[in-house]
mmCIF file of C-alpha atoms in Angstrom:
data_model
loop_
_atom_site.group_PDB
_atom_site.id
_atom_site.type_symbol
_atom_site.label_atom_id
_atom_site.label_comp_id
_atom_site.label_asym_id
_atom_site.label_seq_id
_atom_site.Cartn_x
_atom_site.Cartn_y
_atom_site.Cartn_z
ATOM 1 C CA UNK A 1 -32.967 15.583 93.732
ATOM 2 C CA UNK A 2 -30.535 13.302 94.590
ATOM 3 C CA UNK A 3 -26.718 14.089 94.855
ATOM 4 C CA UNK A 4 -24.918 12.784 91.446
ATOM 5 C CA UNK A 5 -22.541 9.971 92.447
ATOM 6 C CA UNK A 6 -18.924 9.885 91.450
ATOM 7 C CA UNK A 7 -19.442 7.609 88.733
ATOM 8 C CA UNK A 8 -22.388 9.755 87.115
ATOM 9 C CA UNK A 9 -19.625 12.745 87.757
ATOM 10 C CA UNK A 10 -16.957 11.209 85.593
ATOM 11 C CA UNK A 11 -19.612 10.075 82.913
ATOM 12 C CA UNK A 12 -20.540 13.699 82.373
ATOM 13 C CA UNK A 13 -17.154 15.211 82.399
ATOM 14 C CA UNK A 14 -15.891 12.494 79.938
ATOM 15 C CA UNK A 15 -19.222 13.039 78.077
ATOM 16 C CA UNK A 16 -18.360 16.945 77.968
ATOM 17 C CA UNK A 17 -15.164 16.382 77.114
ATOM 18 C CA UNK A 18 -15.907 14.557 73.891
ATOM 19 C CA UNK A 19 -19.078 16.449 72.889
ATOM 20 C CA UNK A 20 -21.529 13.954 73.421
ATOM 21 C CA UNK A 21 -23.247 15.421 76.507
ATOM 22 C CA UNK A 22 -26.880 15.623 75.691
ATOM 23 C CA UNK A 23 -28.622 19.067 76.781
ATOM 24 C CA UNK A 24 -30.777 17.226 79.087
ATOM 25 C CA UNK A 25 -27.958 15.657 80.776
ATOM 26 C CA UNK A 26 -26.233 18.879 81.014
ATOM 27 C CA UNK A 27 -29.402 20.962 82.362
ATOM 28 C CA UNK A 28 -29.671 18.108 85.034
ATOM 29 C CA UNK A 29 -25.894 18.261 85.970
ATOM 30 C CA UNK A 30 -26.853 21.897 86.603
ATOM 31 C CA UNK A 31 -29.240 21.326 88.784
ATOM 32 C CA UNK A 32 -28.266 18.438 91.133
ATOM 33 C CA UNK A 33 -24.723 18.711 90.921
ATOM 34 C CA UNK A 34 -22.158 20.688 92.762
ATOM 35 C CA UNK A 35 -20.349 23.033 90.197
ATOM 36 C CA UNK A 36 -17.025 21.981 92.423
ATOM 37 C CA UNK A 37 -17.237 18.463 91.505
ATOM 38 C CA UNK A 38 -17.630 18.845 87.850
ATOM 39 C CA UNK A 39 -14.504 21.536 88.096
ATOM 40 C CA UNK A 40 -12.586 19.084 89.756
ATOM 41 C CA UNK A 41 -13.335 16.360 87.160
ATOM 42 C CA UNK A 42 -12.838 18.432 84.638
ATOM 43 C CA UNK A 43 -9.169 19.738 85.740
ATOM 44 C CA UNK A 44 -8.057 16.096 86.541
ATOM 45 C CA UNK A 45 -9.363 14.740 83.148
ATOM 46 C CA UNK A 46 -7.471 17.760 81.362
ATOM 47 C CA UNK A 47 -4.313 16.984 83.230
ATOM 48 C CA UNK A 48 -4.585 13.053 82.527
ATOM 49 C CA UNK A 49 -5.159 14.013 78.901
ATOM 50 C CA UNK A 50 -2.020 16.093 78.514
ATOM 51 C CA UNK A 51 0.005 13.647 80.603
ATOM 52 C CA UNK A 52 -1.340 11.023 77.797
ATOM 53 C CA UNK A 53 -0.382 13.126 75.235
ATOM 54 C CA UNK A 54 3.068 14.131 76.213
ATOM 55 C CA UNK A 55 3.865 10.357 76.719
ATOM 56 C CA UNK A 56 2.310 9.478 73.495
ATOM 57 C CA UNK A 57 4.367 11.911 71.827
ATOM 58 C CA UNK A 58 7.496 10.901 73.495
ATOM 59 C CA UNK A 59 6.838 7.281 72.556
ATOM 60 C CA UNK A 60 6.521 8.064 69.240
ATOM 61 C CA UNK A 61 9.515 10.399 68.803
ATOM 62 C CA UNK A 62 11.672 7.899 70.687
ATOM 63 C CA UNK A 63 12.737 10.100 73.351
#
């Protein structure tokens, strides 16, 4: 078992966020990765996603 790289964590978080992560990859993440890395990645993704939506809505509404 090797520790996942930051790139692998990012790819896994993005795949899980949009719902295309395979069950095999999810199981691999649970066995090989640290939960904290995936939680931090998920929180960062969520914050960036919400900020992006706020900016998008502001740009559309012209505020």
